[in-house]
mmCIF file of C-alpha atoms and ligand atoms in Angstrom:
data_model
loop_
_atom_site.group_PDB
_atom_site.id
_atom_site.type_symbol
_atom_site.label_atom_id
_atom_site.label_comp_id
_atom_site.label_asym_id
_atom_site.label_seq_id
_atom_site.Cartn_x
_atom_site.Cartn_y
_atom_site.Cartn_z
ATOM 1 C CA MET A 1 12.475 45.034 -76.223
ATOM 2 C CA SER A 2 14.347 48.483 -76.308
ATOM 3 C CA GLN A 3 17.887 48.238 -76.754
ATOM 4 C CA PHE A 4 18.174 51.947 -74.768
ATOM 5 C CA LEU A 5 20.268 52.184 -71.816
ATOM 6 C CA ARG A 6 20.776 53.516 -68.750
ATOM 7 C CA GLN A 7 22.008 53.728 -65.175
ATOM 8 C CA GLY A 8 19.677 52.245 -63.772
ATOM 9 C CA TYR A 9 15.501 52.305 -63.183
ATOM 10 C CA SER A 10 13.087 55.608 -62.511
ATOM 11 C CA GLY A 11 10.956 55.999 -59.392
ATOM 12 C CA ALA A 12 7.395 54.451 -61.783
ATOM 13 C CA GLN A 13 9.117 51.808 -63.257
ATOM 14 C CA ILE A 14 10.479 50.111 -59.631
ATOM 15 C CA GLY A 15 6.970 51.105 -58.241
ATOM 16 C CA LEU A 16 5.383 49.557 -60.828
ATOM 17 C CA HIS A 17 7.668 46.565 -60.366
ATOM 18 C CA TRP A 18 6.130 45.924 -56.840
ATOM 19 C CA VAL A 19 2.686 46.697 -57.537
ATOM 20 C CA ILE A 20 2.775 44.095 -60.307
ATOM 21 C CA ALA A 21 4.642 41.567 -58.315
ATOM 22 C CA LEU A 22 2.323 42.036 -55.236
ATOM 23 C CA LEU A 23 -0.882 41.618 -57.389
ATOM 24 C CA VAL A 24 0.510 38.855 -59.706
ATOM 25 C CA LEU A 25 1.016 36.797 -56.142
ATOM 26 C CA PHE A 26 -2.464 37.565 -55.058
ATOM 27 C CA GLN A 27 -3.857 35.908 -58.296
ATOM 28 C CA LEU A 28 -1.431 33.304 -57.503
ATOM 29 C CA ILE A 29 -2.437 32.432 -53.961
ATOM 30 C CA PHE A 30 -6.457 32.890 -54.604
ATOM 31 C CA GLY A 31 -7.151 32.311 -57.932
ATOM 32 C CA GLU A 32 -8.435 28.916 -57.890
ATOM 33 C CA SER A 33 -11.808 31.117 -56.501
ATOM 34 C CA MET A 34 -12.380 31.709 -60.147
ATOM 35 C CA GLY A 35 -12.631 28.266 -61.068
ATOM 36 C CA ALA A 36 -14.853 26.887 -57.270
ATOM 37 C CA VAL A 37 -17.347 29.609 -58.858
ATOM 38 C CA ASP A 38 -18.011 28.100 -62.257
ATOM 39 C CA ARG A 39 -18.578 24.599 -60.706
ATOM 40 C CA ALA A 40 -20.786 25.640 -58.330
ATOM 41 C CA ILE A 41 -22.815 27.395 -60.626
ATOM 42 C CA ALA A 42 -22.621 23.938 -62.858
ATOM 43 C CA ARG A 43 -23.850 22.193 -60.408
ATOM 44 C CA GLY A 44 -26.584 24.111 -59.847
ATOM 45 C CA GLU A 45 -25.613 25.481 -56.491
ATOM 46 C CA THR A 46 -24.701 28.774 -54.975
ATOM 47 C CA PRO A 47 -21.235 29.663 -55.480
ATOM 48 C CA ASP A 48 -19.629 30.474 -51.433
ATOM 49 C CA ALA A 49 -19.324 33.723 -50.454
ATOM 50 C CA THR A 50 -16.097 34.371 -49.939
ATOM 51 C CA ASP A 51 -15.417 32.843 -53.176
ATOM 52 C CA GLN A 52 -17.749 35.286 -55.576
ATOM 53 C CA PHE A 53 -15.651 37.870 -53.841
ATOM 54 C CA LEU A 54 -12.502 36.712 -54.705
ATOM 55 C CA ALA A 55 -13.430 35.658 -57.749
ATOM 56 C CA GLY A 56 -14.705 39.312 -59.073
ATOM 57 C CA ALA A 57 -11.130 40.722 -57.356
ATOM 58 C CA HIS A 58 -9.222 38.156 -59.803
ATOM 59 C CA TYR A 59 -11.358 39.091 -62.688
ATOM 60 C CA TRP A 60 -10.494 43.092 -62.231
ATOM 61 C CA VAL A 61 -6.527 42.471 -60.523
ATOM 62 C CA GLY A 62 -5.627 40.409 -63.870
ATOM 63 C CA ILE A 63 -7.303 43.245 -65.840
ATOM 64 C CA ALA A 64 -5.437 46.110 -63.568
ATOM 65 C CA ILE A 65 -2.286 44.137 -63.673
ATOM 66 C CA LEU A 66 -2.649 43.554 -67.901
ATOM 67 C CA VAL A 67 -2.873 47.562 -67.899
ATOM 68 C CA LEU A 68 0.205 48.180 -65.704
ATOM 69 C CA VAL A 69 2.086 45.821 -67.693
ATOM 70 C CA ALA A 70 1.294 47.803 -71.214
ATOM 71 C CA LEU A 71 2.629 50.793 -69.053
ATOM 72 C CA ARG A 72 5.568 48.965 -68.141
ATOM 73 C CA VAL A 73 6.790 48.678 -71.284
ATOM 74 C CA LEU A 74 6.123 51.386 -72.737
ATOM 75 C CA MET A 75 7.632 53.201 -70.548
ATOM 76 C CA ARG A 76 10.503 51.231 -70.585
ATOM 77 C CA VAL A 77 11.026 52.207 -74.791
ATOM 78 C CA VAL A 78 10.796 55.655 -73.548
ATOM 79 C CA GLN A 79 13.025 55.744 -70.665
ATOM 80 C CA GLY A 80 14.885 52.787 -71.292
ATOM 81 C CA ALA A 81 16.099 50.254 -68.906
ATOM 82 C CA PRO A 82 20.127 49.175 -67.574
ATOM 83 C CA GLU A 83 21.264 45.894 -68.815
ATOM 84 C CA PRO A 84 21.419 43.828 -65.925
ATOM 85 C CA VAL A 85 24.512 43.143 -64.480
ATOM 86 C CA GLY A 86 26.904 39.899 -65.490
ATOM 87 C CA SER A 87 27.830 39.087 -68.757
ATOM 88 C CA GLY A 88 28.162 35.732 -70.553
ATOM 89 C CA LEU A 89 25.637 32.869 -69.545
ATOM 90 C CA GLN A 90 25.006 34.406 -66.786
ATOM 91 C CA LEU A 91 23.622 37.918 -68.717
ATOM 92 C CA LYS A 92 21.685 35.507 -71.539
ATOM 93 C CA ALA A 93 19.870 33.905 -68.367
ATOM 94 C CA ALA A 94 18.693 37.207 -66.442
ATOM 95 C CA LYS A 95 17.200 38.864 -70.216
ATOM 96 C CA ILE A 96 15.584 35.040 -70.887
ATOM 97 C CA ILE A 97 14.087 35.389 -67.455
ATOM 98 C CA HIS A 98 12.448 39.377 -68.285
ATOM 99 C CA ALA A 99 11.602 37.922 -71.201
ATOM 100 C CA VAL A 100 9.680 34.993 -70.522
ATOM 101 C CA PHE A 101 8.111 37.357 -67.262
ATOM 102 C CA TYR A 102 7.060 39.626 -69.696
ATOM 103 C CA LEU A 103 5.683 37.229 -72.143
ATOM 104 C CA LEU A 104 3.605 35.476 -69.257
ATOM 105 C CA LEU A 105 2.465 38.842 -67.689
ATOM 106 C CA ILE A 106 0.570 39.201 -71.083
ATOM 107 C CA ALA A 107 0.001 36.184 -72.010
ATOM 108 C CA VAL A 108 -2.125 34.509 -68.661
ATOM 109 C CA PRO A 109 -4.378 37.966 -68.561
ATOM 110 C CA VAL A 110 -5.043 37.796 -72.269
ATOM 111 C CA THR A 111 -5.944 33.754 -72.067
ATOM 112 C CA GLY A 112 -7.849 34.576 -68.804
ATOM 113 C CA LEU A 113 -9.794 37.000 -70.969
ATOM 114 C CA LEU A 114 -10.614 34.452 -73.397
ATOM 115 C CA ALA A 115 -11.225 31.686 -70.928
ATOM 116 C CA VAL A 116 -14.374 34.044 -69.746
ATOM 117 C CA TYR A 117 -15.374 34.693 -73.463
ATOM 118 C CA VAL A 118 -14.252 32.813 -75.724
ATOM 119 C CA ASN A 119 -14.346 29.379 -74.756
ATOM 120 C CA GLU A 120 -14.109 28.308 -71.127
ATOM 121 C CA GLU A 121 -11.702 25.483 -72.620
ATOM 122 C CA ILE A 122 -9.441 28.489 -72.818
ATOM 123 C CA GLY A 123 -9.206 28.253 -68.981
ATOM 124 C CA GLU A 124 -6.822 24.614 -69.611
ATOM 125 C CA VAL A 125 -3.992 27.054 -71.015
ATOM 126 C CA HIS A 126 -4.635 29.446 -69.033
ATOM 127 C CA GLU A 127 -4.164 26.919 -65.233
ATOM 128 C CA ILE A 128 -0.722 26.407 -66.839
ATOM 129 C CA GLY A 129 0.356 29.766 -66.195
ATOM 130 C CA LYS A 130 0.191 28.872 -62.311
ATOM 131 C CA PRO A 131 2.948 26.744 -62.122
ATOM 132 C CA LEU A 132 5.023 28.652 -65.076
ATOM 133 C CA PHE A 133 5.190 31.549 -63.227
ATOM 134 C CA ILE A 134 5.780 30.165 -59.831
ATOM 135 C CA ALA A 135 8.826 28.939 -61.289
ATOM 136 C CA VAL A 136 10.060 31.950 -62.827
ATOM 137 C CA ILE A 137 9.525 33.684 -59.791
ATOM 138 C CA VAL A 138 11.676 31.204 -58.187
ATOM 139 C CA LEU A 139 14.521 31.336 -60.432
ATOM 140 C CA HIS A 140 14.157 35.227 -60.257
ATOM 141 C CA ALA A 141 14.304 35.788 -56.834
ATOM 142 C CA LEU A 142 16.965 33.539 -55.940
ATOM 143 C CA GLY A 143 18.833 34.924 -58.982
ATOM 144 C CA ALA A 144 18.375 38.653 -57.375
ATOM 145 C CA LEU A 145 19.218 37.074 -53.896
ATOM 146 C CA PHE A 146 22.304 35.984 -55.101
ATOM 147 C CA HIS A 147 23.601 39.255 -57.114
ATOM 148 C CA HIS A 148 22.997 40.688 -53.232
ATOM 149 C CA PHE A 149 24.516 38.231 -50.896
ATOM 150 C CA LYS A 150 26.810 36.229 -52.931
ATOM 151 C CA LEU A 151 28.097 38.359 -55.880
ATOM 152 C CA LYS A 152 27.586 41.742 -53.782
ATOM 153 C CA ASP A 153 26.825 43.966 -56.461
ATOM 154 C CA ASP A 154 24.124 46.894 -57.353
ATOM 155 C CA THR A 155 21.181 44.591 -58.826
ATOM 156 C CA LEU A 156 18.678 44.634 -55.791
ATOM 157 C CA ARG A 157 19.166 47.999 -54.839
ATOM 158 C CA ARG A 158 18.816 49.467 -58.171
ATOM 159 C CA MET A 159 14.701 47.996 -57.871
ATOM 160 C CA PHE A 160 14.327 49.938 -54.909
ATOM 161 C CA VAL A 161 16.363 53.038 -55.228
ATOM 162 C CA PRO A 162 15.641 54.947 -58.792
ATOM 163 C CA ARG A 163 17.936 56.534 -60.649
HETATM 164 C C1 HEM B 1 5.820 38.389 -59.856
HETATM 165 C C2 HEM B 1 6.823 38.795 -59.171
HETATM 166 C C3 HEM B 1 7.746 39.103 -60.242
HETATM 167 C C4 HEM B 1 7.336 39.982 -60.642
HETATM 168 C C5 HEM B 1 6.171 39.519 -62.420
HETATM 169 C C6 HEM B 1 9.011 40.442 -61.462
HETATM 170 C C7 HEM B 1 9.248 41.188 -63.002
HETATM 171 C C8 HEM B 1 10.367 41.402 -63.454
HETATM 172 C C9 HEM B 1 11.104 41.992 -64.735
HETATM 173 C C10 HEM B 1 10.053 42.044 -66.020
HETATM 174 C C11 HEM B 1 12.217 42.601 -64.572
HETATM 175 C C12 HEM B 1 12.651 42.779 -65.731
HETATM 176 C C13 HEM B 1 12.410 44.785 -65.666
HETATM 177 C C14 HEM B 1 13.189 45.492 -67.114
HETATM 178 O O1 HEM B 1 14.061 45.610 -67.019
HETATM 179 O O2 HEM B 1 12.367 45.712 -68.066
HETATM 180 C C15 HEM B 1 12.167 42.046 -62.967
HETATM 181 C C16 HEM B 1 13.832 43.009 -62.473
HETATM 182 C C17 HEM B 1 14.257 42.686 -61.107
HETATM 183 N N1 HEM B 1 13.240 42.236 -60.360
HETATM 184 FE FE1 HEM B 1 11.551 40.966 -60.387
HETATM 185 N N2 HEM B 1 10.200 40.476 -60.585
HETATM 186 C C18 HEM B 1 8.728 40.225 -59.468
HETATM 187 C C19 HEM B 1 9.631 39.538 -58.459
HETATM 188 C C20 HEM B 1 10.883 39.861 -57.815
HETATM 189 C C21 HEM B 1 11.061 39.392 -56.444
HETATM 190 C C22 HEM B 1 10.529 39.092 -54.976
HETATM 191 C C23 HEM B 1 12.512 39.941 -56.323
HETATM 192 C C24 HEM B 1 13.869 40.025 -55.307
HETATM 193 C C25 HEM B 1 13.536 39.510 -54.642
HETATM 194 C C26 HEM B 1 12.717 40.999 -57.777
HETATM 195 C C27 HEM B 1 13.714 41.623 -57.977
HETATM 196 C C28 HEM B 1 14.126 42.280 -58.998
HETATM 197 C C29 HEM B 1 15.290 43.115 -58.970
HETATM 198 C C30 HEM B 1 16.469 43.073 -58.295
HETATM 199 C C31 HEM B 1 15.506 43.440 -60.953
HETATM 200 C C32 HEM B 1 16.554 44.433 -61.780
HETATM 201 C C33 HEM B 1 17.614 42.777 -62.313
HETATM 202 C C34 HEM B 1 18.238 43.918 -63.078
HETATM 203 O O3 HEM B 1 18.549 45.145 -62.734
HETATM 204 O O4 HEM B 1 19.030 43.224 -64.001
HETATM 205 N N3 HEM B 1 11.842 41.395 -58.393
HETATM 206 N N4 HEM B 1 11.466 41.974 -62.771
HETATM 207 C C1 HEM B 2 -1.681 37.814 -64.289
HETATM 208 C C2 HEM B 2 -2.717 37.684 -64.048
HETATM 209 C C3 HEM B 2 -3.219 36.543 -63.938
HETATM 210 C C4 HEM B 2 -2.654 34.950 -63.418
HETATM 211 C C5 HEM B 2 -1.206 35.081 -62.515
HETATM 212 C C6 HEM B 2 -3.401 34.507 -62.749
HETATM 213 C C7 HEM B 2 -3.411 33.525 -62.868
HETATM 214 C C8 HEM B 2 -5.113 32.327 -62.468
HETATM 215 C C9 HEM B 2 -4.656 30.927 -61.235
HETATM 216 C C10 HEM B 2 -3.333 30.846 -60.572
HETATM 217 C C11 HEM B 2 -5.882 30.712 -61.109
HETATM 218 C C12 HEM B 2 -5.949 28.693 -60.863
HETATM 219 C C13 HEM B 2 -6.012 27.768 -61.140
HETATM 220 C C14 HEM B 2 -6.172 26.511 -60.548
HETATM 221 O O1 HEM B 2 -7.021 26.484 -60.336
HETATM 222 O O2 HEM B 2 -4.917 25.860 -61.155
HETATM 223 C C15 HEM B 2 -6.781 31.381 -62.365
HETATM 224 C C16 HEM B 2 -8.388 30.900 -62.623
HETATM 225 C C17 HEM B 2 -8.865 31.498 -63.547
HETATM 226 N N1 HEM B 2 -8.524 32.748 -64.268
HETATM 227 FE FE1 HEM B 2 -6.542 33.700 -63.730
HETATM 228 N N2 HEM B 2 -5.214 35.161 -63.867
HETATM 229 C C18 HEM B 2 -4.803 36.302 -63.720
HETATM 230 C C19 HEM B 2 -5.723 36.862 -65.150
HETATM 231 C C20 HEM B 2 -7.501 36.573 -65.159
HETATM 232 C C21 HEM B 2 -8.177 37.394 -65.889
HETATM 233 C C22 HEM B 2 -7.389 38.756 -66.352
HETATM 234 C C23 HEM B 2 -8.579 36.711 -65.908
HETATM 235 C C24 HEM B 2 -10.143 36.853 -66.459
HETATM 236 C C25 HEM B 2 -11.190 38.324 -66.859
HETATM 237 C C26 HEM B 2 -9.258 35.133 -65.016
HETATM 238 C C27 HEM B 2 -9.919 34.416 -65.622
HETATM 239 C C28 HEM B 2 -9.210 33.112 -64.959
HETATM 240 C C29 HEM B 2 -10.719 31.697 -65.061
HETATM 241 C C30 HEM B 2 -12.100 31.858 -65.688
HETATM 242 C C31 HEM B 2 -9.956 30.840 -64.261
HETATM 243 C C32 HEM B 2 -10.707 29.654 -63.996
HETATM 244 C C33 HEM B 2 -10.247 28.785 -65.153
HETATM 245 C C34 HEM B 2 -10.972 27.202 -65.337
HETATM 246 O O3 HEM B 2 -11.108 26.995 -64.200
HETATM 247 O O4 HEM B 2 -10.612 26.847 -66.598
HETATM 248 N N3 HEM B 2 -7.730 34.849 -65.059
HETATM 249 N N4 HEM B 2 -6.343 32.608 -62.717
#
């Protein structure tokens, strides 16, 4: 990832952070419809209409996440990003969490696409993304709230106010 440092995030970077966060939550909450449709078809039944709609949404929202993350990585390289606040172990933990996020944001949609177009069994790998995403989101959100309410630094504010 680029080491070009800036004071804060740009408005576009902040917008992308929150749009991607909402889309990922949608995928985690409604993803099971994808498997439900597959199972109904395998049994020779007509899939539930809501599951069909949500499975269609899962496909396109997942692809949108991949495109938006590519844009975000490009923007980070071109515009730079601020160094996480803190030092030592805390700084290292924030950097690792951010790197794991970028890894999941690319690997999870790619394994979803591979499950659809190459081999259904890759769906098993894709599904591991769910607990991993939940664990990283919880750690990340707790970290952001800890910075804001306990350390009382600028971390959370800069994901709302462009600089
Ligand atoms: C699916 C949900 C989320 C994802 C995928 C996500 C992803 C990320 C990533 C990759 C970064 C690093 C940005 C960079 O420097 O390139 C970041 C930063 C940040 N996120 Fe999230 N995030 C999510 C949810 C949240 C939530 C719920 C909060 C608040 C409670 C939050 C607060 C922040 C803050 C404050 C930063 C800036 C950290 C810093 O400046 O060091 N994020 N997020
Ligand atoms: C960041 C993006 C994505 C997230 C967070 C995500 C998350 C999920 C979740 C939580 C499930 C249900 C897992 C379970 O039932 O335990 C699921 C299933 C599935 N997703 Fe995604 N997904 C994403 C992108 C995609 C994309 C882009 C595709 C394909 C175009 C896709 C295809 C599938 C398929 C085929 C299943 C069913 C897997 C199976 O039953 O074996 N996903 N996904």
